[in-house]
Coordinates of C-alpha atoms in Angstrom, one line a residue:
X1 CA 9.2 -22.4 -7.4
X2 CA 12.8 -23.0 -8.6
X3 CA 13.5 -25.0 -11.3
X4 CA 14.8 -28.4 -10.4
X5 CA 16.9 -29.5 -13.5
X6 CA 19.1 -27.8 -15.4
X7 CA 19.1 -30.3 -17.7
X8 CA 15.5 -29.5 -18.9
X9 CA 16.8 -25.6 -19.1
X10 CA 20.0 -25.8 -21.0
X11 CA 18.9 -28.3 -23.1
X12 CA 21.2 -26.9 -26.0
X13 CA 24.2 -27.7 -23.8
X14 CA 26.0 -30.9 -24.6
X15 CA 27.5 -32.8 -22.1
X16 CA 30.1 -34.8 -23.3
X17 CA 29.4 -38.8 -22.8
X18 CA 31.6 -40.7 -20.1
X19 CA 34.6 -42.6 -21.5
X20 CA 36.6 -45.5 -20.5
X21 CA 34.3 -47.5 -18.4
X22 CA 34.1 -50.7 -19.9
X23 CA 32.0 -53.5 -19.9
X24 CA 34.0 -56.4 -19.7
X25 CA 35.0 -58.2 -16.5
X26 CA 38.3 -56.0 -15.5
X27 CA 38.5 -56.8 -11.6
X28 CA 37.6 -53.1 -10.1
X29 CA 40.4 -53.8 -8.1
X30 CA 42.6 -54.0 -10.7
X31 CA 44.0 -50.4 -12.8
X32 CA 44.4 -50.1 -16.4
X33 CA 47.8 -50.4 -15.8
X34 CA 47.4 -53.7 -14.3
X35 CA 48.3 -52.2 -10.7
X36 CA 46.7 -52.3 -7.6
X37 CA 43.9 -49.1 -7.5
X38 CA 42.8 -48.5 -4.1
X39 CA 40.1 -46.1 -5.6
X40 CA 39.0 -49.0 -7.5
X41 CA 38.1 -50.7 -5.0
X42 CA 36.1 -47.8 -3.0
X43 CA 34.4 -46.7 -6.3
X44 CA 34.0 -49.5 -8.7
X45 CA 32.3 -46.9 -11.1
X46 CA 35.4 -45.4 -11.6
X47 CA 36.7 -49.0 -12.9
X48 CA 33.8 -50.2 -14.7
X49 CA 33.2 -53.9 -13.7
X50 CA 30.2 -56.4 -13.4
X51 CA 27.4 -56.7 -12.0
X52 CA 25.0 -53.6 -12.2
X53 CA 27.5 -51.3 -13.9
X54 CA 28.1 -53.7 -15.9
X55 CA 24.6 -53.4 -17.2
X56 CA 24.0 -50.0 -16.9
X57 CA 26.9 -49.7 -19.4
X58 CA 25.3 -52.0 -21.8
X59 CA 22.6 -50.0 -22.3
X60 CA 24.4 -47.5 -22.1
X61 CA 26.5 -48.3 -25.3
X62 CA 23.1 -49.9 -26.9
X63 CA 21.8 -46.6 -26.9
X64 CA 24.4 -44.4 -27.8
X65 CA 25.0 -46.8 -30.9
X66 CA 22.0 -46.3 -32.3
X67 CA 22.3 -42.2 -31.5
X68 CA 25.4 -42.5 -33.7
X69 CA 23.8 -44.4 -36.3
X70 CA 21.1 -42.3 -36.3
X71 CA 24.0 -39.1 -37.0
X72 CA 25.0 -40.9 -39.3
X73 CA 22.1 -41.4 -41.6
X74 CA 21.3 -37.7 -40.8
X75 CA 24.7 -36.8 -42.3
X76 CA 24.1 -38.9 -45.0
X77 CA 20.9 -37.0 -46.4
X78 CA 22.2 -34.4 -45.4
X79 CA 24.9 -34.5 -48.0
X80 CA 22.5 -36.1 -50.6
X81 CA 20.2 -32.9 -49.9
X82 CA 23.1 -30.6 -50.0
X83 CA 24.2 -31.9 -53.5
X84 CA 20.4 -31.9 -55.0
X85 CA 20.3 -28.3 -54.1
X86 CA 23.9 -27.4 -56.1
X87 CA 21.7 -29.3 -58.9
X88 CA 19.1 -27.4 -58.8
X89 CA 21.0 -24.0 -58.6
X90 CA 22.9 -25.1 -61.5
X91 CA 20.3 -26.4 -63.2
X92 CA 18.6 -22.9 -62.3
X93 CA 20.9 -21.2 -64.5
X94 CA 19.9 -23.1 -67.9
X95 CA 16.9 -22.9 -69.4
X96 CA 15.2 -25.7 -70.8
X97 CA 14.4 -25.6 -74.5
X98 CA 11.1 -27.6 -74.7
X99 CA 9.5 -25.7 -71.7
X100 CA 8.5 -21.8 -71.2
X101 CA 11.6 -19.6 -69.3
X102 CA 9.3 -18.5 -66.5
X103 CA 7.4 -22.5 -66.5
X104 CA 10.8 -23.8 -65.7
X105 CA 11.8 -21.1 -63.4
X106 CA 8.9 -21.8 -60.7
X107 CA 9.2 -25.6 -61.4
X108 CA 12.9 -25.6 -60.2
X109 CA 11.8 -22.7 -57.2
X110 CA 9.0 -25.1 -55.8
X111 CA 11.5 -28.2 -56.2
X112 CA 14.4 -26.4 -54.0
X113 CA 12.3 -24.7 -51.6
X114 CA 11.0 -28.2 -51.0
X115 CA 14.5 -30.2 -50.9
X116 CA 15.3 -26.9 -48.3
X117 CA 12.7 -27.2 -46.1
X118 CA 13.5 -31.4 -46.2
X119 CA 17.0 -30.5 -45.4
X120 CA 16.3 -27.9 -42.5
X121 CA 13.6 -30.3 -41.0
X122 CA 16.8 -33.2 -40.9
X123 CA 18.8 -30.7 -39.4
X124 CA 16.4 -29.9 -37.0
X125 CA 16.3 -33.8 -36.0
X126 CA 20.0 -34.0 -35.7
X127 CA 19.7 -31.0 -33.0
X128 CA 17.4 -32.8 -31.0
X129 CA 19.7 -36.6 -31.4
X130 CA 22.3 -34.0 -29.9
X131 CA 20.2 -32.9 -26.7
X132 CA 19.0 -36.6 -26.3
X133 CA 22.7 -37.8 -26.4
X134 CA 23.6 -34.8 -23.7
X135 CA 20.4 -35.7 -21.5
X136 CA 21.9 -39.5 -21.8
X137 CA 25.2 -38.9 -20.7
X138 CA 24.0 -36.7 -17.7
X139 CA 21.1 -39.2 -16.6
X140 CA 24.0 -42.8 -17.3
X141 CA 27.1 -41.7 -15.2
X142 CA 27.1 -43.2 -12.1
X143 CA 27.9 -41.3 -9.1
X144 CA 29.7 -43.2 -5.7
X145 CA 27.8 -41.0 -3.1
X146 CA 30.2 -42.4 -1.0
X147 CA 33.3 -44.8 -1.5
X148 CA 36.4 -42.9 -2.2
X149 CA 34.2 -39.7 -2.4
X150 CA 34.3 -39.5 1.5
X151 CA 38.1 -39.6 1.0
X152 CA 37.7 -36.3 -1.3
X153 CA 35.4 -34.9 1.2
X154 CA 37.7 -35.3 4.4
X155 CA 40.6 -33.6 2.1
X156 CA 37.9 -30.6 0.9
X157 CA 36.9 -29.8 4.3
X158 CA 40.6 -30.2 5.6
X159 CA 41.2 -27.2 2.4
X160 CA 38.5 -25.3 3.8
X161 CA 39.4 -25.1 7.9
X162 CA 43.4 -24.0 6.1
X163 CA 42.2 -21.7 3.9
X164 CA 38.5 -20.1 4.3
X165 CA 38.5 -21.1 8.0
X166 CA 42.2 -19.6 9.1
X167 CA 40.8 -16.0 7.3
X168 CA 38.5 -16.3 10.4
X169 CA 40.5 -15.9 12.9
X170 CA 41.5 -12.1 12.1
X171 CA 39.8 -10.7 14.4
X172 CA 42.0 -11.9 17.3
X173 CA 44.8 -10.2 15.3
X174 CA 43.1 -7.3 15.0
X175 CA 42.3 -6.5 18.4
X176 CA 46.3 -7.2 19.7
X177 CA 47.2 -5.0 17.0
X178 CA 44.8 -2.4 18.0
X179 CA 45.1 -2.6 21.5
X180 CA 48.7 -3.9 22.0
X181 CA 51.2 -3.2 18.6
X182 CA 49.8 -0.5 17.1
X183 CA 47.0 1.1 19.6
X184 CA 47.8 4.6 17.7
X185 CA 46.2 3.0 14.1
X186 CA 42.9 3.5 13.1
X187 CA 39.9 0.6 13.0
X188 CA 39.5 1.0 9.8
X189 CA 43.1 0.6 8.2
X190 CA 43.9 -2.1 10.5
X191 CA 40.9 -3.7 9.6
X192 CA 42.3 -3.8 6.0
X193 CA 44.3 -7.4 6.6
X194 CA 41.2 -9.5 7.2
X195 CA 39.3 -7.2 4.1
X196 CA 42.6 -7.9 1.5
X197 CA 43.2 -11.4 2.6
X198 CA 39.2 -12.3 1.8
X199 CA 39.5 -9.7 -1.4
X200 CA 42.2 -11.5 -2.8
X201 CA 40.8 -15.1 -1.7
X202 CA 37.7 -14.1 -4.1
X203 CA 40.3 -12.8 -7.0
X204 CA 42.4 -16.1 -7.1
X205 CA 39.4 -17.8 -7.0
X206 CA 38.3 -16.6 -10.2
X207 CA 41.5 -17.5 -12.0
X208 CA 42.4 -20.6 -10.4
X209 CA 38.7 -21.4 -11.1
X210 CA 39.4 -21.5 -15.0
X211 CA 42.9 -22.5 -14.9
X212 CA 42.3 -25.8 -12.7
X213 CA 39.2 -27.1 -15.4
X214 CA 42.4 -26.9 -17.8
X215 CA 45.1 -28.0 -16.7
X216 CA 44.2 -30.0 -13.1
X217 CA 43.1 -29.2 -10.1
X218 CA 46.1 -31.0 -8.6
X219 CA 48.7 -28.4 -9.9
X220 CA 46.9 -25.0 -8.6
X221 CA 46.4 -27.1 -5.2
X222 CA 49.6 -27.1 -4.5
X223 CA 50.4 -23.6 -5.7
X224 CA 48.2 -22.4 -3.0
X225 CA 49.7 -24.5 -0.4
X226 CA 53.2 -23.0 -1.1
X227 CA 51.9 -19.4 -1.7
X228 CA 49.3 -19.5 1.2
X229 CA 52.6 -21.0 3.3
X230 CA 54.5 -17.8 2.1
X231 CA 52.4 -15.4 2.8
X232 CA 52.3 -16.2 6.4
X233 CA 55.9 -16.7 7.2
X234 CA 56.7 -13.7 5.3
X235 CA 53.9 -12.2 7.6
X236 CA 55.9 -13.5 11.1
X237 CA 58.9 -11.3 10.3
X238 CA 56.6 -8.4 9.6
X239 CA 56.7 -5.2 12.3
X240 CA 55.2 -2.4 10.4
X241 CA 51.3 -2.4 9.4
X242 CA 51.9 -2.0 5.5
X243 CA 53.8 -5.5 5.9
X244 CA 51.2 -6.7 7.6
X245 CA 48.8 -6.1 5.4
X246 CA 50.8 -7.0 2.0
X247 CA 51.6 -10.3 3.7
X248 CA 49.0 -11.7 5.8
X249 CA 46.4 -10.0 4.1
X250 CA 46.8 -10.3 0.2
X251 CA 49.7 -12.5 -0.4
X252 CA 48.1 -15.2 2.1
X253 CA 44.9 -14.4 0.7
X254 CA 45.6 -14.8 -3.1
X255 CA 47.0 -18.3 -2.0
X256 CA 43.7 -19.0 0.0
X257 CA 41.6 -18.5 -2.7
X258 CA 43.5 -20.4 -5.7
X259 CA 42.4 -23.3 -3.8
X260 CA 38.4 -22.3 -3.0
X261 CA 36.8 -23.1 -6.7
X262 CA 38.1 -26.3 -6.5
X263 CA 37.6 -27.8 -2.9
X264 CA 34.3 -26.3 -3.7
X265 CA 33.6 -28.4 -6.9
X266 CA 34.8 -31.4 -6.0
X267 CA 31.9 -32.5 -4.1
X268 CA 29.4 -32.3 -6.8
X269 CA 32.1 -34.9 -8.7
X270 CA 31.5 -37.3 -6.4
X271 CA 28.1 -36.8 -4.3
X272 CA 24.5 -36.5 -6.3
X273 CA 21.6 -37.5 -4.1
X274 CA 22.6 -35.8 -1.3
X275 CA 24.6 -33.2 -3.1
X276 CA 23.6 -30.3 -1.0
X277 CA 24.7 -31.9 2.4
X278 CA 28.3 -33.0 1.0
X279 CA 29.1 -29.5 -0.4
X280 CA 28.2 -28.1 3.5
X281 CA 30.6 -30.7 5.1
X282 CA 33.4 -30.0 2.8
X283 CA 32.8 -26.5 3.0
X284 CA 32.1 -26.7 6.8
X285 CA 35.5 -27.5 7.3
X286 CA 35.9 -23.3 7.2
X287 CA 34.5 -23.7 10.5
X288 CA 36.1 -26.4 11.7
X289 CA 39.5 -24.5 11.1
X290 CA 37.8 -21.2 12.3
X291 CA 36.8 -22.0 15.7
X292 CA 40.1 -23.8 16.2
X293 CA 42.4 -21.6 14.6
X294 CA 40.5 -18.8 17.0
X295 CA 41.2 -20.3 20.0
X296 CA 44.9 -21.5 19.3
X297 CA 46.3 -17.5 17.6
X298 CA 44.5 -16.4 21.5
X299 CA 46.9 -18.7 23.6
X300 CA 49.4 -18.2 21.5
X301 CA 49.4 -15.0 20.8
X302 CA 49.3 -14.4 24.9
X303 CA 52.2 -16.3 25.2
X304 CA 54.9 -16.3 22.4
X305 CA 53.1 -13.3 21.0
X306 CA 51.8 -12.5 17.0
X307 CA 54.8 -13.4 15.4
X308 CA 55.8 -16.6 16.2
X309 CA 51.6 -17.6 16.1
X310 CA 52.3 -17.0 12.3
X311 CA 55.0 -18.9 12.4
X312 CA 53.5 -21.7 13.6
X313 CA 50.1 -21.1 11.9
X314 CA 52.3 -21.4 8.8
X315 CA 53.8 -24.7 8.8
X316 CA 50.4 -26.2 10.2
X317 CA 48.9 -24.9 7.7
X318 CA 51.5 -25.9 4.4
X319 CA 51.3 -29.6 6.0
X320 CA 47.5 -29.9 6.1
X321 CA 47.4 -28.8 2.6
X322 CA 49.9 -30.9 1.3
X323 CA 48.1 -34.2 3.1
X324 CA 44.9 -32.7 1.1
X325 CA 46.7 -32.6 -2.1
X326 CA 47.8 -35.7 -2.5
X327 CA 44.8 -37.7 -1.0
X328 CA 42.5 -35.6 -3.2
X329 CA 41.0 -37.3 -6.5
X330 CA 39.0 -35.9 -8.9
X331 CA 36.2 -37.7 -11.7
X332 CA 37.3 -36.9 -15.4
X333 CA 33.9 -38.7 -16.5
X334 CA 31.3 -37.0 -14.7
X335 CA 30.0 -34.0 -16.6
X336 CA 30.9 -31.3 -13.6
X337 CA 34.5 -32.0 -14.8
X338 CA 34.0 -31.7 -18.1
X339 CA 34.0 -28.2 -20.5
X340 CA 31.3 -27.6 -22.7
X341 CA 31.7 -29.2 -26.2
X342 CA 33.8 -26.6 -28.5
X343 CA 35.0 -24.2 -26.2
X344 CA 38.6 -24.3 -24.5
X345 CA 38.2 -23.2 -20.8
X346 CA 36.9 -19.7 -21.3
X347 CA 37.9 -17.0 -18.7
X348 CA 34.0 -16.7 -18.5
X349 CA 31.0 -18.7 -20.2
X350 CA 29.8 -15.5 -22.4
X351 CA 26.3 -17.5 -22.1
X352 CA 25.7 -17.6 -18.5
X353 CA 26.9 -13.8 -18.2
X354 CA 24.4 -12.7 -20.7
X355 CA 21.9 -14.3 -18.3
X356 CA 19.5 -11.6 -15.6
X357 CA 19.8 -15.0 -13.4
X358 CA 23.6 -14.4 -13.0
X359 CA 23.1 -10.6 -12.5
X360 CA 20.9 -11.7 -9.5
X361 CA 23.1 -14.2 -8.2
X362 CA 26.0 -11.9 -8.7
X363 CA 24.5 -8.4 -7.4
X364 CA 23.0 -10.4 -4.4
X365 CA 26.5 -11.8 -3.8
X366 CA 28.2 -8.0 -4.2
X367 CA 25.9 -7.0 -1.5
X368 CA 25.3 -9.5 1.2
X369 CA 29.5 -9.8 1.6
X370 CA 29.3 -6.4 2.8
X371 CA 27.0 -7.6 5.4
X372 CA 28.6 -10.9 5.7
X373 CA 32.0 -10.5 6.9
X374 CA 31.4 -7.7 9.1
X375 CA 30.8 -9.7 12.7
X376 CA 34.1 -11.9 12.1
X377 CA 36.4 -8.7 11.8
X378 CA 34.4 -6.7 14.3
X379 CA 33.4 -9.0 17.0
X380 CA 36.2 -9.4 19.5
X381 CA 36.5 -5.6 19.4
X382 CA 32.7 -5.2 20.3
X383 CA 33.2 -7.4 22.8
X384 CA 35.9 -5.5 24.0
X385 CA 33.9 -2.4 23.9
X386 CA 30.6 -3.4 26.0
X387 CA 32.7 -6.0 28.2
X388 CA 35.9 -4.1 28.7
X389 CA 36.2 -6.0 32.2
X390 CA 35.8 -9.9 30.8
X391 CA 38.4 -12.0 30.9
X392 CA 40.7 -12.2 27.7
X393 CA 39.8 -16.0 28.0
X394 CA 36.0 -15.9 27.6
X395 CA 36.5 -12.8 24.9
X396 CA 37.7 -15.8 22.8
X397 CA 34.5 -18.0 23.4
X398 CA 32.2 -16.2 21.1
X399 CA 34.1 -15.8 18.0
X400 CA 35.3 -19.4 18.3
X401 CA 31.9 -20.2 19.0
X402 CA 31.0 -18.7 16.0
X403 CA 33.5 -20.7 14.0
X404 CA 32.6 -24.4 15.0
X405 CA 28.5 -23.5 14.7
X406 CA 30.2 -22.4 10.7
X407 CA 30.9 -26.7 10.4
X408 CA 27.4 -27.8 11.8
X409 CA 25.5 -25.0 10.1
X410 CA 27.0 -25.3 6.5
X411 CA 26.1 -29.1 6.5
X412 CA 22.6 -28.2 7.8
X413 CA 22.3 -25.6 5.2
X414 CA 23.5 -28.3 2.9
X415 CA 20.8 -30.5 3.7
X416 CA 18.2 -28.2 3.8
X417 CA 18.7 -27.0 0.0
X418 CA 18.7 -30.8 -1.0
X419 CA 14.6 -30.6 0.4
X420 CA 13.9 -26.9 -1.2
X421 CA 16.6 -26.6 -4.1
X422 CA 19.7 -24.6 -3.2
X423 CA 18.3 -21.0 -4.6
X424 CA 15.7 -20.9 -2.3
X425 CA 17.7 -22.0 0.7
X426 CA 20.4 -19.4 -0.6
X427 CA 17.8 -16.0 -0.6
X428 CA 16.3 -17.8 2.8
X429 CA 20.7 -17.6 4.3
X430 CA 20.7 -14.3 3.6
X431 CA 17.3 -12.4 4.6
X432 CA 17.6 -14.5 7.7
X433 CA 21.3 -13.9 8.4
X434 CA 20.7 -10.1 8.2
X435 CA 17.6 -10.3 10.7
X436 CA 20.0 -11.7 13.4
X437 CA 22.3 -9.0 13.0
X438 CA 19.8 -6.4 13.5
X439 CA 17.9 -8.0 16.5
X440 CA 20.6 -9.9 17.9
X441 CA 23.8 -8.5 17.4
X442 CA 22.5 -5.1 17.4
X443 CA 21.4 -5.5 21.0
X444 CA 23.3 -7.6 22.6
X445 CA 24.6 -5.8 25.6
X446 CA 25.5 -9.2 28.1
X447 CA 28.0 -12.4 27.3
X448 CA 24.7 -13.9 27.2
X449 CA 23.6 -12.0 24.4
X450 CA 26.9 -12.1 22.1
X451 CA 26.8 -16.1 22.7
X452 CA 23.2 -16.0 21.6
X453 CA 24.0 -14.0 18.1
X454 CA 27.3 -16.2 17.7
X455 CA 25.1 -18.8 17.7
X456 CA 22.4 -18.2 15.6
X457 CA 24.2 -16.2 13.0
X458 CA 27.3 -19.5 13.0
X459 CA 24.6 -21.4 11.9
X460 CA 22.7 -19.6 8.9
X461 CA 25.2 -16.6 7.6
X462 CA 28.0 -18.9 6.2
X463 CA 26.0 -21.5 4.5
X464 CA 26.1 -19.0 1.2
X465 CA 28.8 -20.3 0.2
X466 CA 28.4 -23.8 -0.1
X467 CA 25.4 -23.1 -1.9
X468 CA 27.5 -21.4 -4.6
X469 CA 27.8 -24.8 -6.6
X470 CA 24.8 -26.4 -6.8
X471 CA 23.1 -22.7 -7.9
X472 CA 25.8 -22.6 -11.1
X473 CA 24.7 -26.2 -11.7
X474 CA 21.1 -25.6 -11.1
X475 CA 20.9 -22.5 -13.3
X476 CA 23.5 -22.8 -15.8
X477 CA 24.4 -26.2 -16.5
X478 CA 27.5 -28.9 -15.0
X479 CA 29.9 -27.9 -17.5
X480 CA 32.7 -25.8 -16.5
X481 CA 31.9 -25.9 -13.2
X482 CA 34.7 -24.5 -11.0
X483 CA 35.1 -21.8 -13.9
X484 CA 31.8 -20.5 -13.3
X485 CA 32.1 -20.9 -9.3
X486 CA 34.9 -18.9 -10.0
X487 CA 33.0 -16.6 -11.7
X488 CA 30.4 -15.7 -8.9
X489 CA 32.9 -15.6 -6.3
X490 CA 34.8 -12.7 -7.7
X491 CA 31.6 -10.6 -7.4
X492 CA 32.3 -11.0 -3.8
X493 CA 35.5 -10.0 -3.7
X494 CA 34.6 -6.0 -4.0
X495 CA 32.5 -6.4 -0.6
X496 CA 34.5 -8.5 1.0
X497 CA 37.3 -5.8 0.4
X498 CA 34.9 -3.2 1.4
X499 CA 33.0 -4.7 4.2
X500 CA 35.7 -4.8 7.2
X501 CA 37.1 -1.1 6.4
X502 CA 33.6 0.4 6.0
X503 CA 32.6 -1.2 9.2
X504 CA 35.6 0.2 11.2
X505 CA 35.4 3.2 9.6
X506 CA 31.7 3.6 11.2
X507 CA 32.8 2.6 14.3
X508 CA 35.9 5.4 14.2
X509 CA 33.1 8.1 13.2
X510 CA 30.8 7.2 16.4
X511 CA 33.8 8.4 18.6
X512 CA 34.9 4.7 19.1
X513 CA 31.6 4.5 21.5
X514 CA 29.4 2.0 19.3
X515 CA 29.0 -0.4 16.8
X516 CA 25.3 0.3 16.2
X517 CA 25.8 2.0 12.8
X518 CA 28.0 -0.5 11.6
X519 CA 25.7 -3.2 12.8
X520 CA 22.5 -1.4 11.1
X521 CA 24.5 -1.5 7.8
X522 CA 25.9 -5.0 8.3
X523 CA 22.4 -6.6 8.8
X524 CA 20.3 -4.6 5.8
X525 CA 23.4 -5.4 3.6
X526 CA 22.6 -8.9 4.2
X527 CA 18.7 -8.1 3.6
X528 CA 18.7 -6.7 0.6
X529 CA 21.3 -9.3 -1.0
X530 CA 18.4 -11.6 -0.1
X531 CA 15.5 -10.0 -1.9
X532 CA 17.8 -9.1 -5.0
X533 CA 18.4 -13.2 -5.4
X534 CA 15.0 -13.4 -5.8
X535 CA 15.4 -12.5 -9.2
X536 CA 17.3 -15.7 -10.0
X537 CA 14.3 -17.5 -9.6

C-alpha cells in the first residue's frame, strides 16, 4: 500500500507558515491596496475575512503563539545550559584546594555530562516544536477547490493543448514530409522533429522548473510564449530538413517545455480534495489541443500546404498563451509554492535525489517514454502502410481520435489516483498502456482495429503525466514543487529523444514492410517502466 501523507514521511521538512491572512474584518472584496480584487471575491482565503476563516485563523495564530513561546523558553535554557557548561569546563581546569584532584574531577564530569544530556534532551523538544509547527501550517491553509482556482485551471489546460498538445500533431507532418517534401529521407531522421521538440520540452522543463519557484512563474510564461511563437515561424520559412528540425523541433520544443513544470504545479496550489482530478483537466488540455491541432495541420496542410499551417499554427498559438499568462494566478501561501526553509531554489533537492524512490520514479520514467511516444510519431504512417487505399480524410480520424480521448482520459486518470493514491494509479498507466500496444496496436490490421487501439490507449497511456505532481508531493514533500517536477521530467527527456528515431529506425530495417518490431518494443518499453515504479512504493 502507498503511503498517503507525506507529511507523516518528511516530517523533518518544514513548511513555512502562511502569511498575510488576517483576522480582522477586511471585506474579501476589498485588496490590500484598497482596490477592487476580483480574486478576492472568488477565493476569500486568499483575503482573509470573517466568518469561518476568520476562525480558523484564530486558532490558527492561538497556536502558533504558544509554538513561539514555547521556542522561546527552549532558547532560553538553552542558553542558561550552554553558559553552565563554559562553567563547568572552566571550572574543570582549577582544582579545588579543600577536595582531592581526582574527587573534584568526577564531581565536575558527572555534573556536565548531566547539564549535556539536559541540554540535548531540550534540543531534542525544540526539533519536535519545529515538525509540529510544519504539520500546522500544512494541515491550517485553506485551499479554494474551486473559486478563482477554476480560472487557473481553464488557463493550465489552455498551456497544455499550446504546448504538450500541438507536439502531438507531428505525425501529420511527418507523413507529408515523408511522402510529399522529402520522400527520399529516411523514417528515422525525419522522425527526429517530433523526438527533439519533446527532448527539449523535457530539458526546459527542468530549468524553468527551478527558475519559476524563484523568480515567478509569470516571467518564464511568457518566455515560452514568445520562444515557442519563434520557433514555429522560424519553422514556416524553413525548406531543408536540418531547418526543420532546429526550428520546429528543438527551438519550438525548448519553449514548450519552459512552460510544462509550471501549468503542471499550479493545480495542486489551488485544488486539495480532489487534487488528482484537477491536475488531469489541466493537463488534459494536451489533448484537447492534440486532437484539434491534428485535424486543423490535415486541412491545412492539403490546402495552403506545411508552411503556411506553421504560420498560422504560430500566431494561434502566441495568442492562447498570452490570454493564459495573464489570467493565470498563483498562491504564495500555500506550501507547494513555497521552498524549503534555508535553501535558495536548488537546481535539485540533494535530498530527494539521494532517495531509491526517485531512482524508481525516474528509471521508470527513462523507460516507459520510449514506449510512450512511439504511436503519436508512428501512427499516421502505419496507417498509411496497412490502409494505403483510405481516404486522407479518415487517416486523420484515429490520431485525432487519439488526441481528444488524451482530455477525457487524463481527468479519469486524475480521479482514479484521488481513490488509490497517484503511485499506484501511475505503475497501473503504464503496465496497462504497454499491454494495449502489444494486443491492440500490434494487430490491428482494419480502420476498426486502429480506432479500437486509439481509443483505448488515448485513454490510459497519457495520464503519466499528470500524475507527475501529486507523486513529488506524495513522496517527497510540497516544497519546491515545480523544481522537483522539473526534476523527473528531465529523465524523460533521453527517451523521448530516443523513442521516435529508434522506432523509425525499426521500421527502415524491416524493409519499410511493418511496424511489428517497433510495436513489440514500444509496448514492453511501457511494461517494464511499470514494474520498475514499483520500487517507489
Amino acid at each position: 500500500m502507498i503511503r498517503k501523507s507525506s507529511v507523516s514521511r518528511h516530517r523533518g521538512h518544514s513548511f513555512s507558515t502562511p502569511q498575510g491572512r488576517g483576522t480582522g474584518n477586511a471585506s474579501p472584496v476589498q485588496g490590500s491596496n484598497g482596490t477592487f480584487d476580483v480574486v478576492s471575491v472568488l477565493d476569500p482565503a486568499s483575503a482573509g475575512g470573517g466568518g469561518p476563516l476568520a476562525r480558523i485563523e484564530t486558532a490558527r495564530s492561538e497556536r502558533q503563539a504558544q509554538l513561539t513561546r514555547s521556542r522561546s523558553q527552549s532558547q532560553s535554557q538553552s542558553q542558561a545550559q550552554t553558559s553552565s557548561i563554559a562553567q563547568l569546563k572552566k571550572k574543570d581546569t582549577q582544582k579545588d584546594d579543600g577536595l582531592d584532584g581526582g574527587d573534584a574531577e568526577k564531581g565536575d564530569t558527572y555534573k556536565r555530562d548531566a547539564v549535556l544530556e539536559e541540554h540535548e534532551n531540550e534540543h531534542e523538544h525544540e526539533h519536535e516544536v519545529d515538525e509540529e509547527a510544519a504539520a500546522v501550517a500544512v494541515e491550517e491553509h485553506v485551499y479554494p477547490d474551486g473559486g478563482y482556482g477554476w480560472v487557473v485551471l481553464i488557463c493550465c489546460l489552455t498551456l497544455a493543448a499550446s504546448t504538450m498538445g500541438y507536439n502531438m500533431n507531428y505525425s501529420v507532418f511527418q507523413e507529408n514530409y515523408a511522402n510529399v517534401i522529402f520522400p527520399d529521407e529516411k523514417t528515422s531522421v525525419l522522425g527526429l522533429g517530433g523526438s527533439l521538440c519533446a527532448f527539449f520540452m523535457n530539458f526546459s522543463a527542468f530549468m524553468s522548473g527551478r527558475v519559476g519557484d524563484r523568480y515567478g512563474f509569470k516571467r518564464v510564461l511568457y518566455a515560452s510564449a514568445f520562444i515557442s511563437w519563434l520557433g514555429l515561424f522560424l519553422a514556416s520559412w524553413s525548406t531543408k530538413v536540418w531547418q526543420i528540425l532546429l526550428t520546429q523541433g528543438a527551438l519550438s520544443g525548448f519553449g514548450f517545455g519552459l512552460a510544462m513544470p509550471l501549468f503542471m504545479s499550479l493545480p495542486s496550489q489551488w485544488f486539495y480534495k480532489r487534487r488528482g482530478l484537477a491536475s488531469g483537466i489541466a493537463i488534459g488540455g494536451a489533448g484537447i489541443g492534440g486532437g484539434t491541432s491534428t485535424l486543423i495541420s490535415r486541412q491545412l496542410i492539403t490546402s495552403v500546404g506545411y508552411r503556411k499551417t506553421l504560420l498560422i499554427f504560430s500566431f494561434i498559438n502566441l495568442t492562447a498563451m498570452t490570454l493564459a499568462t495573464i489570467f493565470i494566478k498563483t498562491r504564495p501561501t500555500s506550501p507547494e509554492a513555497q521552498r524549503a526553509p534555508g535553501t535558495k531554489s536548488p537546481w535539485f533537492d540533494r535530498e530527494v535525489v539521494r532517495t531509491s524512490e526517485f531512482w524508481s520514479i525516474a528509471s521508470a520514467t527513462f523507460i516507459g517514454l520510449l514506449g510512450y511516444g512511439m504511436p503519436y510519431m508512428l501512427l499516421t504512417q502505419y496507417i498509411r502502410s496497412v490502409l494505403p487505399d483510405l481516404d486522407s480524410i479518415l487517416i486523420a480520424v484515429p490520431p485525432t481520435l487519439l488526441g481528444y480521448m488524451v482530455a477525457v482520459g487524463r481527468a479519469l486518470v486524475g480521479y482514479v489516483a484521488d481513490l488509490i493514491g497517484p503511485l499506484n494509479t501511475y505503475i497501473l498507466v503504464y503496465i496497462l498502456s504497454g499491454i494495449i500496444q502489444l494486443a491492440l496496436w500490434y494487430t490491428a490490421k482494419t480502420f476498426a482495429g486502429v480506432m479500437a487501439f486509439s481509443i483505448l490507449f488515448g485513454l490510459i497511456a497519457p495520464g503519466w503525466s499528470s500524475l507527475i505532481p501529486q507523486i513529488v508531493v506524495q513522496l517527497f514533500g510540497p516544497n519546491n514543487l515545480a523544481t522537483n517536477v522539473g526534476l523527473i521530467l528531465l529523465s524523460s527527456a533521453p527517451g523521448a529523444l530516443i523513442n521516435a528515431p529508434l522506432g523509425g529506425a525499426l521500421f527502415d530495417a524491416s524493409g519499410r514492410t511493418t511496424f511489428k518490431y517497433a510495436i513489440a518494443f514500444s509496448g514492453s518499453a511501457q511494461v517494464v517502466g511499470g514494474i520498475l515504479a514499483c520500487w517507489g512504493e
